[in-house]
Amino acid sequence: MKQDFARRAGIVLTLALAVATGSFLAPPQARAQSAGGHPEWPGKGELFVGTCYQPIDRTPEQIRQDIAVMKAAGFNIVRMGDLSWDSFEPEEGHFTFDWFDKVIEQMHAAGIRVIVDIPGEPAPIWLHKTYPGVEIVNQDDVRLNAATRYWDNISDPDYRRLAKRLAEKMMQRYARNPAVIALGYDNEIGNGNISYSAADRVRFVDWLKKKYGSVDALNRAWATQRWSRRINSWDQVDLPYMRGPGPNERYLDLRRYWSDDTIGALTDLEAVRKRVAPNLPVASNFWPTAWSKGFNYLRSWDSVSTYGAQGFYPGDPMGAAFEVMMNKAGHDTPVWFNEFTAGGGGYYGTPGRSRMWAYFGLVYYAQSVLAWTFNSHLGGEEQALFGLIDHDDRPSWKVAEFGQIASEFKQLRTLGFPRYHQPEVAIHYSFETDWLTNPPPGPNTMKEYFKGNYGDQVKAAFAPLFRDNVDASVIDIGHDPLDRYKLVILSSAYLLDQQIADAVRRYVANGGTVIMTGYSAKVDETGKWFGTPLPGRLTDVFGLRTNEFYRAEQPLKFRFDGQMRTGTDPYYEVLELGTAKPLARFENTPQRSPAITINTFGKGQAIYLATAAQPAFIEPLIRSLYARLGIARGPETPEGVVARVVDGRTLYVNTNNAPATVTFTGTKKGILTKKDYSGKIDLPPYGAELLQ
């Protein structure tokens, strides 16, 4: 009986998806900083290898020697200017650019292009001393001097005014410089700390007034009737505590306010660029996931960037791939690694590792690789950080390795790199859900319910696609159009605002296929639980109700696609079916309730997994959809080897520090090694090869 149910479930899934046809309607297109209409901006057939460079650390003679080393290694790009505000403006209103002009001139003569990074952070000491509003005040009402980098209150009007002036001066000077290829804004913006000054409270209240309009609306949003917290006037509003304690609704708005503030600082600079340097694209080294503040990058990427860019310091390959695709977001342009792993803090480097990650980057849409950093630092907070040349200025073996990358990338430019392939699967990621499910310390029962880590649960849905070498976008589906995707996955989408709900409803109604997992659609945009049947706003789309939940004492089991599956997360929801059909049932729960359901809504299909995403469950479910949805699985590879087919050739990258063997049919030629391979290729540790 159980086997027969599973067989019939598979038939239902196949037949249900067969009717999922028709075109999709998309929400209004975001106003992206598109490379369209700018053929002079870096695009197809252009790859860049180089380094981050801080000429402020170097003498004129050292600079000449450094550039000679870069040229000999075949570097064609550097990123400069970041972290150097007081070198461009040593005193307020006194600008010095001649020193930087000379460095750019030498780079240009060596054939090296320049990303000019506008150094709005950290702010100079003179700015802190002249304008005390730039100082951070912590939640204990203690004023903090600029003891470490990024301790700047970028919401301060004087900071904003002076940062815009610096940007305008630099853009005016370098917008038409033949060496300059792109701009960057405020290195690692998103890092730093929020501030609790009296002026910050006023700005927060002004933000609340614009958002809610009235004190009554604020009281409803913040559930202030609970625990006698009702607010009678705007004067009674305090800044919520970042480190806790405090209720979810206030904490969520605090994070939103500081996110909007960061985005506001970036749009200030973008407005200057549009006016002064519209000929240059933007590739900024953002840090939107910084735990201390961060910002909602996935709902703002199209207003502040042309290329998704990041500091690339990978750990595990799957996590690295997820992070890159989040930075790519909805861009149609490739990804730039504005900082790239070479050595590091207390880490001299490992031969072959940077080259491997560079090829890994090519698989995941990278266009540039800029080693962090060129010269090993002698002083400051990064004095034990090891770059391409040693502390005594002698080039290390890493220069040769990056030179090899540069040489090889030069021949790959005509072979389909950087990649521009459009992913057919989208993974939903919400910064607001991440913030909300990571509340500050204090009394809070939310974490007693949402016991897992949101980011890990989203990555669990991304992991099968990573293993199958299938491209998957990481986007906020409440912001980006979905019409280009064959499959959309919402994993533990705890917060479901109206934009996300509308996007899911529209996409499925017009022929799309959605997978949503347990923990999803529990709270609205205020952070409060829906007072309606769950999943909130989508019960009809999924054809069920999910209010009842439990945690099993034994690992959850169900039979799907002919096999018994055993989970790792005890949480499960008891699905009350309306129009949805069961595809699998839990084998060892008291109710034996549905584990996977499918519902026809409009022209499309809505699939619900009644537990959190976990390998044994989400992987076979996603794979069962490939054939019917026309999603092409990538090359089959052993664990730790990633691969993509690019213009008819297959790029293999072994991320393991041990050999790996890949098998294939026929005989193929290696582009990088010039060797012929028959039936298999033995990749060395950290090895890469492009086969045709």
PDB file of C-alpha atoms in Angstrom, residues 356-558:
ATOM      1  CA  MET A 356      41.488  27.051  -7.929  1.00  0.00           C
ATOM      2  CA  TRP A 357      39.188  29.703  -6.457  1.00  0.00           C
ATOM      3  CA  ALA A 358      39.736  31.901  -9.504  1.00  0.00           C
ATOM      4  CA  TYR A 359      38.435  29.102 -11.745  1.00  0.00           C
ATOM      5  CA  PHE A 360      35.645  28.446  -9.270  1.00  0.00           C
ATOM      6  CA  GLY A 361      34.814  32.119  -9.752  1.00  0.00           C
ATOM      7  CA  LEU A 362      34.597  31.656 -13.518  1.00  0.00           C
ATOM      8  CA  VAL A 363      32.023  28.920 -12.937  1.00  0.00           C
ATOM      9  CA  TYR A 364      30.037  31.387 -10.825  1.00  0.00           C
ATOM     10  CA  TYR A 365      30.062  34.343 -13.217  1.00  0.00           C
ATOM     11  CA  ALA A 366      33.232  36.124 -12.086  1.00  0.00           C
ATOM     12  CA  GLN A 367      34.819  38.703 -14.371  1.00  0.00           C
ATOM     13  CA  SER A 368      37.584  40.033 -12.132  1.00  0.00           C
ATOM     14  CA  VAL A 369      40.007  38.670  -9.540  1.00  0.00           C
ATOM     15  CA  LEU A 370      41.857  41.271  -7.443  1.00  0.00           C
ATOM     16  CA  ALA A 371      44.186  39.822  -4.830  1.00  0.00           C
ATOM     17  CA  TRP A 372      43.912  41.224  -1.334  1.00  0.00           C
ATOM     18  CA  THR A 373      46.402  42.573  -1.066  1.00  0.00           C
ATOM     19  CA  PHE A 374      49.568  43.471  -3.005  1.00  0.00           C
ATOM     20  CA  ASN A 375      51.992  44.410  -0.246  1.00  0.00           C
ATOM     21  CA  SER A 376      51.996  42.715   3.151  1.00  0.00           C
ATOM     22  CA  HIS A 377      51.135  45.330   5.753  1.00  0.00           C
ATOM     23  CA  LEU A 378      53.725  46.601   8.199  1.00  0.00           C
ATOM     24  CA  GLY A 379      51.421  48.374  10.629  1.00  0.00           C
ATOM     25  CA  GLY A 380      47.874  49.016  11.707  1.00  0.00           C
ATOM     26  CA  GLU A 381      45.167  46.448  12.366  1.00  0.00           C
ATOM     27  CA  GLU A 382      46.340  44.269   9.464  1.00  0.00           C
ATOM     28  CA  GLN A 383      50.072  44.141  10.134  1.00  0.00           C
ATOM     29  CA  ALA A 384      50.105  40.335  10.095  1.00  0.00           C
ATOM     30  CA  LEU A 385      48.106  40.195   6.879  1.00  0.00           C
ATOM     31  CA  PHE A 386      50.124  38.612   4.087  1.00  0.00           C
ATOM     32  CA  GLY A 387      49.853  39.842   0.507  1.00  0.00           C
ATOM     33  CA  LEU A 388      51.558  39.045  -2.784  1.00  0.00           C
ATOM     34  CA  ILE A 389      54.889  40.547  -1.798  1.00  0.00           C
ATOM     35  CA  ASP A 390      56.532  39.940   1.547  1.00  0.00           C
ATOM     36  CA  HIS A 391      57.139  42.498   4.271  1.00  0.00           C
ATOM     37  CA  ASP A 392      60.658  43.034   2.885  1.00  0.00           C
ATOM     38  CA  ASP A 393      59.211  43.793  -0.600  1.00  0.00           C
ATOM     39  CA  ARG A 394      60.386  40.518  -2.136  1.00  0.00           C
ATOM     40  CA  PRO A 395      57.745  38.982  -4.460  1.00  0.00           C
ATOM     41  CA  SER A 396      56.402  35.720  -3.047  1.00  0.00           C
ATOM     42  CA  TRP A 397      55.409  32.653  -5.049  1.00  0.00           C
ATOM     43  CA  LYS A 398      51.876  34.121  -5.013  1.00  0.00           C
ATOM     44  CA  VAL A 399      52.892  36.709  -7.625  1.00  0.00           C
ATOM     45  CA  ALA A 400      53.734  33.876 -10.011  1.00  0.00           C
ATOM     46  CA  GLU A 401      50.467  32.101  -9.234  1.00  0.00           C
ATOM     47  CA  PHE A 402      48.415  35.200  -9.977  1.00  0.00           C
ATOM     48  CA  GLY A 403      50.582  35.702 -13.051  1.00  0.00           C
ATOM     49  CA  GLN A 404      49.561  32.214 -14.179  1.00  0.00           C
ATOM     50  CA  ILE A 405      45.916  33.094 -13.594  1.00  0.00           C
ATOM     51  CA  ALA A 406      46.353  36.263 -15.656  1.00  0.00           C
ATOM     52  CA  SER A 407      48.028  34.361 -18.503  1.00  0.00           C
ATOM     53  CA  GLU A 408      45.400  31.632 -18.588  1.00  0.00           C
ATOM     54  CA  PHE A 409      42.485  34.046 -18.294  1.00  0.00           C
ATOM     55  CA  LYS A 410      43.858  35.944 -21.271  1.00  0.00           C
ATOM     56  CA  GLN A 411      43.274  32.935 -23.533  1.00  0.00           C
ATOM     57  CA  LEU A 412      39.881  32.173 -21.954  1.00  0.00           C
ATOM     58  CA  ARG A 413      38.416  35.555 -22.891  1.00  0.00           C
ATOM     59  CA  THR A 414      37.579  34.258 -26.387  1.00  0.00           C
ATOM     60  CA  LEU A 415      36.062  31.020 -25.063  1.00  0.00           C
ATOM     61  CA  GLY A 416      32.815  32.199 -23.489  1.00  0.00           C
ATOM     62  CA  PHE A 417      34.054  33.908 -20.328  1.00  0.00           C
ATOM     63  CA  PRO A 418      32.861  35.680 -18.317  1.00  0.00           C
ATOM     64  CA  ARG A 419      29.640  33.671 -18.246  1.00  0.00           C
ATOM     65  CA  TYR A 420      26.328  35.331 -19.060  1.00  0.00           C
ATOM     66  CA  HIS A 421      24.056  32.292 -18.818  1.00  0.00           C
ATOM     67  CA  GLN A 422      20.694  33.055 -17.208  1.00  0.00           C
ATOM     68  CA  PRO A 423      19.824  30.705 -14.306  1.00  0.00           C
ATOM     69  CA  GLU A 424      16.516  28.885 -14.606  1.00  0.00           C
ATOM     70  CA  VAL A 425      16.007  28.435 -10.855  1.00  0.00           C
ATOM     71  CA  ALA A 426      15.620  31.134  -8.209  1.00  0.00           C
ATOM     72  CA  ILE A 427      16.190  30.734  -4.474  1.00  0.00           C
ATOM     73  CA  HIS A 428      14.406  33.303  -2.313  1.00  0.00           C
ATOM     74  CA  TYR A 429      16.459  35.036   0.374  1.00  0.00           C
ATOM     75  CA  SER A 430      15.076  37.723   2.676  1.00  0.00           C
ATOM     76  CA  PHE A 431      17.315  39.980   4.731  1.00  0.00           C
ATOM     77  CA  GLU A 432      14.278  40.832   6.852  1.00  0.00           C
ATOM     78  CA  THR A 433      13.620  37.178   7.673  1.00  0.00           C
ATOM     79  CA  ASP A 434      17.287  36.793   8.585  1.00  0.00           C
ATOM     80  CA  TRP A 435      17.121  39.792  10.922  1.00  0.00           C
ATOM     81  CA  LEU A 436      13.828  38.717  12.460  1.00  0.00           C
ATOM     82  CA  THR A 437      14.899  35.132  13.124  1.00  0.00           C
ATOM     83  CA  ASN A 438      18.105  36.325  14.805  1.00  0.00           C
ATOM     84  CA  PRO A 439      16.653  38.573  17.525  1.00  0.00           C
ATOM     85  CA  PRO A 440      18.755  40.224  20.225  1.00  0.00           C
ATOM     86  CA  PRO A 441      19.125  38.577  23.635  1.00  0.00           C
ATOM     87  CA  GLY A 442      16.223  38.899  26.010  1.00  0.00           C
ATOM     88  CA  PRO A 443      12.750  37.444  26.595  1.00  0.00           C
ATOM     89  CA  ASN A 444      11.608  36.182  23.209  1.00  0.00           C
ATOM     90  CA  THR A 445       9.680  33.004  22.420  1.00  0.00           C
ATOM     91  CA  MET A 446      10.224  33.317  18.671  1.00  0.00           C
ATOM     92  CA  LYS A 447      13.513  31.401  18.892  1.00  0.00           C
ATOM     93  CA  GLU A 448      11.743  28.671  20.814  1.00  0.00           C
ATOM     94  CA  TYR A 449       9.697  28.187  17.643  1.00  0.00           C
ATOM     95  CA  PHE A 450      12.212  28.972  14.892  1.00  0.00           C
ATOM     96  CA  LYS A 451      15.033  26.841  16.242  1.00  0.00           C
ATOM     97  CA  GLY A 452      17.159  26.579  13.133  1.00  0.00           C
ATOM     98  CA  ASN A 453      19.357  29.084  11.334  1.00  0.00           C
ATOM     99  CA  TYR A 454      17.570  30.799   8.471  1.00  0.00           C
ATOM    100  CA  GLY A 455      20.642  31.156   6.277  1.00  0.00           C
ATOM    101  CA  ASP A 456      21.505  27.479   6.688  1.00  0.00           C
ATOM    102  CA  GLN A 457      17.978  26.461   5.751  1.00  0.00           C
ATOM    103  CA  VAL A 458      18.074  28.543   2.578  1.00  0.00           C
ATOM    104  CA  LYS A 459      21.448  27.050   1.723  1.00  0.00           C
ATOM    105  CA  ALA A 460      19.958  23.582   2.240  1.00  0.00           C
ATOM    106  CA  ALA A 461      17.622  24.323  -0.678  1.00  0.00           C
ATOM    107  CA  PHE A 462      20.511  25.718  -2.733  1.00  0.00           C
ATOM    108  CA  ALA A 463      22.759  22.702  -2.012  1.00  0.00           C
ATOM    109  CA  PRO A 464      21.131  20.154  -4.385  1.00  0.00           C
ATOM    110  CA  LEU A 465      21.459  22.593  -7.265  1.00  0.00           C
ATOM    111  CA  PHE A 466      25.077  23.214  -6.321  1.00  0.00           C
ATOM    112  CA  ARG A 467      25.793  19.476  -6.278  1.00  0.00           C
ATOM    113  CA  ASP A 468      24.034  18.998  -9.609  1.00  0.00           C
ATOM    114  CA  ASN A 469      25.980  21.870 -11.211  1.00  0.00           C
ATOM    115  CA  VAL A 470      22.780  23.775 -11.927  1.00  0.00           C
ATOM    116  CA  ASP A 471      22.859  27.572 -11.861  1.00  0.00           C
ATOM    117  CA  ALA A 472      20.510  29.160  -9.333  1.00  0.00           C
ATOM    118  CA  SER A 473      19.919  32.844  -8.666  1.00  0.00           C
ATOM    119  CA  VAL A 474      19.683  34.043  -5.069  1.00  0.00           C
ATOM    120  CA  ILE A 475      17.183  36.919  -5.024  1.00  0.00           C
ATOM    121  CA  ASP A 476      14.427  38.509  -2.995  1.00  0.00           C
ATOM    122  CA  ILE A 477      11.386  37.508  -5.008  1.00  0.00           C
ATOM    123  CA  GLY A 478       9.450  40.437  -3.589  1.00  0.00           C
ATOM    124  CA  HIS A 479      11.804  42.701  -5.529  1.00  0.00           C
ATOM    125  CA  ASP A 480      12.865  40.940  -8.739  1.00  0.00           C
ATOM    126  CA  PRO A 481      10.719  39.672 -11.634  1.00  0.00           C
ATOM    127  CA  LEU A 482      10.208  35.909 -11.759  1.00  0.00           C
ATOM    128  CA  ASP A 483       9.157  35.402 -15.378  1.00  0.00           C
ATOM    129  CA  ARG A 484      12.646  34.197 -16.396  1.00  0.00           C
ATOM    130  CA  TYR A 485      12.647  31.248 -13.953  1.00  0.00           C
ATOM    131  CA  LYS A 486      11.266  27.739 -14.372  1.00  0.00           C
ATOM    132  CA  LEU A 487      11.351  27.000 -10.648  1.00  0.00           C
ATOM    133  CA  VAL A 488      11.253  29.231  -7.557  1.00  0.00           C
ATOM    134  CA  ILE A 489      12.085  27.910  -4.071  1.00  0.00           C
ATOM    135  CA  LEU A 490      11.142  29.546  -0.764  1.00  0.00           C
ATOM    136  CA  SER A 491      12.905  27.831   2.133  1.00  0.00           C
ATOM    137  CA  SER A 492      11.758  28.789   5.652  1.00  0.00           C
ATOM    138  CA  ALA A 493      10.356  32.068   4.324  1.00  0.00           C
ATOM    139  CA  TYR A 494       9.210  33.050   7.806  1.00  0.00           C
ATOM    140  CA  LEU A 495       8.325  36.669   6.950  1.00  0.00           C
ATOM    141  CA  LEU A 496       5.965  37.012   4.009  1.00  0.00           C
ATOM    142  CA  ASP A 497       5.171  40.596   3.113  1.00  0.00           C
ATOM    143  CA  GLN A 498       2.659  41.670   0.501  1.00  0.00           C
ATOM    144  CA  GLN A 499       5.285  41.974  -2.229  1.00  0.00           C
ATOM    145  CA  ILE A 500       6.466  38.386  -1.763  1.00  0.00           C
ATOM    146  CA  ALA A 501       2.911  37.057  -1.548  1.00  0.00           C
ATOM    147  CA  ASP A 502       1.873  38.918  -4.696  1.00  0.00           C
ATOM    148  CA  ALA A 503       4.943  37.650  -6.553  1.00  0.00           C
ATOM    149  CA  VAL A 504       4.232  34.013  -5.635  1.00  0.00           C
ATOM    150  CA  ARG A 505       0.550  34.323  -6.488  1.00  0.00           C
ATOM    151  CA  ARG A 506       1.191  35.985  -9.853  1.00  0.00           C
ATOM    152  CA  TYR A 507       4.008  33.620 -10.806  1.00  0.00           C
ATOM    153  CA  VAL A 508       2.071  30.425 -10.049  1.00  0.00           C
ATOM    154  CA  ALA A 509      -1.165  31.698 -11.569  1.00  0.00           C
ATOM    155  CA  ASN A 510       0.636  32.334 -14.823  1.00  0.00           C
ATOM    156  CA  GLY A 511       2.314  28.946 -15.093  1.00  0.00           C
ATOM    157  CA  GLY A 512       5.205  28.901 -12.640  1.00  0.00           C
ATOM    158  CA  THR A 513       6.233  26.152 -10.238  1.00  0.00           C
ATOM    159  CA  VAL A 514       7.012  27.029  -6.620  1.00  0.00           C
ATOM    160  CA  ILE A 515       8.364  24.937  -3.751  1.00  0.00           C
ATOM    161  CA  MET A 516       7.794  26.304  -0.256  1.00  0.00           C
ATOM    162  CA  THR A 517       8.901  24.613   2.965  1.00  0.00           C
ATOM    163  CA  GLY A 518       7.782  24.536   6.559  1.00  0.00           C
ATOM    164  CA  TYR A 519       8.396  27.595   8.743  1.00  0.00           C
ATOM    165  CA  SER A 520       7.189  29.744   5.832  1.00  0.00           C
ATOM    166  CA  ALA A 521       4.593  32.531   5.769  1.00  0.00           C
ATOM    167  CA  LYS A 522       4.139  32.760   9.535  1.00  0.00           C
ATOM    168  CA  VAL A 523       4.529  36.523  10.063  1.00  0.00           C
ATOM    169  CA  ASP A 524       3.614  39.628   8.115  1.00  0.00           C
ATOM    170  CA  GLU A 525       5.718  42.677   7.306  1.00  0.00           C
ATOM    171  CA  THR A 526       5.425  44.023  10.848  1.00  0.00           C
ATOM    172  CA  GLY A 527       6.931  40.836  12.272  1.00  0.00           C
ATOM    173  CA  LYS A 528       3.644  39.758  13.889  1.00  0.00           C
ATOM    174  CA  TRP A 529       2.065  36.361  13.277  1.00  0.00           C
ATOM    175  CA  PHE A 530      -0.777  36.303  10.796  1.00  0.00           C
ATOM    176  CA  GLY A 531      -4.204  36.294  12.416  1.00  0.00           C
ATOM    177  CA  THR A 532      -5.422  34.187   9.489  1.00  0.00           C
ATOM    178  CA  PRO A 533      -4.965  30.559   8.446  1.00  0.00           C
ATOM    179  CA  LEU A 534      -1.368  29.746   7.578  1.00  0.00           C
ATOM    180  CA  PRO A 535       0.534  29.994   5.295  1.00  0.00           C
ATOM    181  CA  GLY A 536      -0.458  33.643   5.522  1.00  0.00           C
ATOM    182  CA  ARG A 537      -1.746  35.208   2.306  1.00  0.00           C
ATOM    183  CA  LEU A 538      -1.119  31.969   0.368  1.00  0.00           C
ATOM    184  CA  THR A 539      -3.482  29.300   1.720  1.00  0.00           C
ATOM    185  CA  ASP A 540      -5.430  29.217  -1.557  1.00  0.00           C
ATOM    186  CA  VAL A 541      -2.291  29.157  -3.690  1.00  0.00           C
ATOM    187  CA  PHE A 542      -0.992  26.073  -1.862  1.00  0.00           C
ATOM    188  CA  GLY A 543      -4.465  24.662  -1.246  1.00  0.00           C
ATOM    189  CA  LEU A 544      -3.926  23.857   2.422  1.00  0.00           C
ATOM    190  CA  ARG A 545      -3.692  25.051   6.029  1.00  0.00           C
ATOM    191  CA  THR A 546      -0.494  24.655   8.095  1.00  0.00           C
ATOM    192  CA  ASN A 547      -1.310  25.942  11.595  1.00  0.00           C
ATOM    193  CA  GLU A 548      -0.646  22.715  13.531  1.00  0.00           C
ATOM    194  CA  PHE A 549       3.007  21.718  14.080  1.00  0.00           C
ATOM    195  CA  TYR A 550       5.068  19.330  16.228  1.00  0.00           C
ATOM    196  CA  ARG A 551       8.598  18.021  16.719  1.00  0.00           C
ATOM    197  CA  ALA A 552       8.999  14.288  16.267  1.00  0.00           C
ATOM    198  CA  GLU A 553      10.899  12.207  18.780  1.00  0.00           C
ATOM    199  CA  GLN A 554      12.330  10.056  15.986  1.00  0.00           C
ATOM    200  CA  PRO A 555      13.802  11.172  12.647  1.00  0.00           C
ATOM    201  CA  LEU A 556      11.023  11.952  10.203  1.00  0.00           C
ATOM    202  CA  LYS A 557      10.475   9.433   7.408  1.00  0.00           C
ATOM    203  CA  PHE A 558       8.468   9.345   4.214  1.00  0.00           C
TER     204      PHE A 558
END
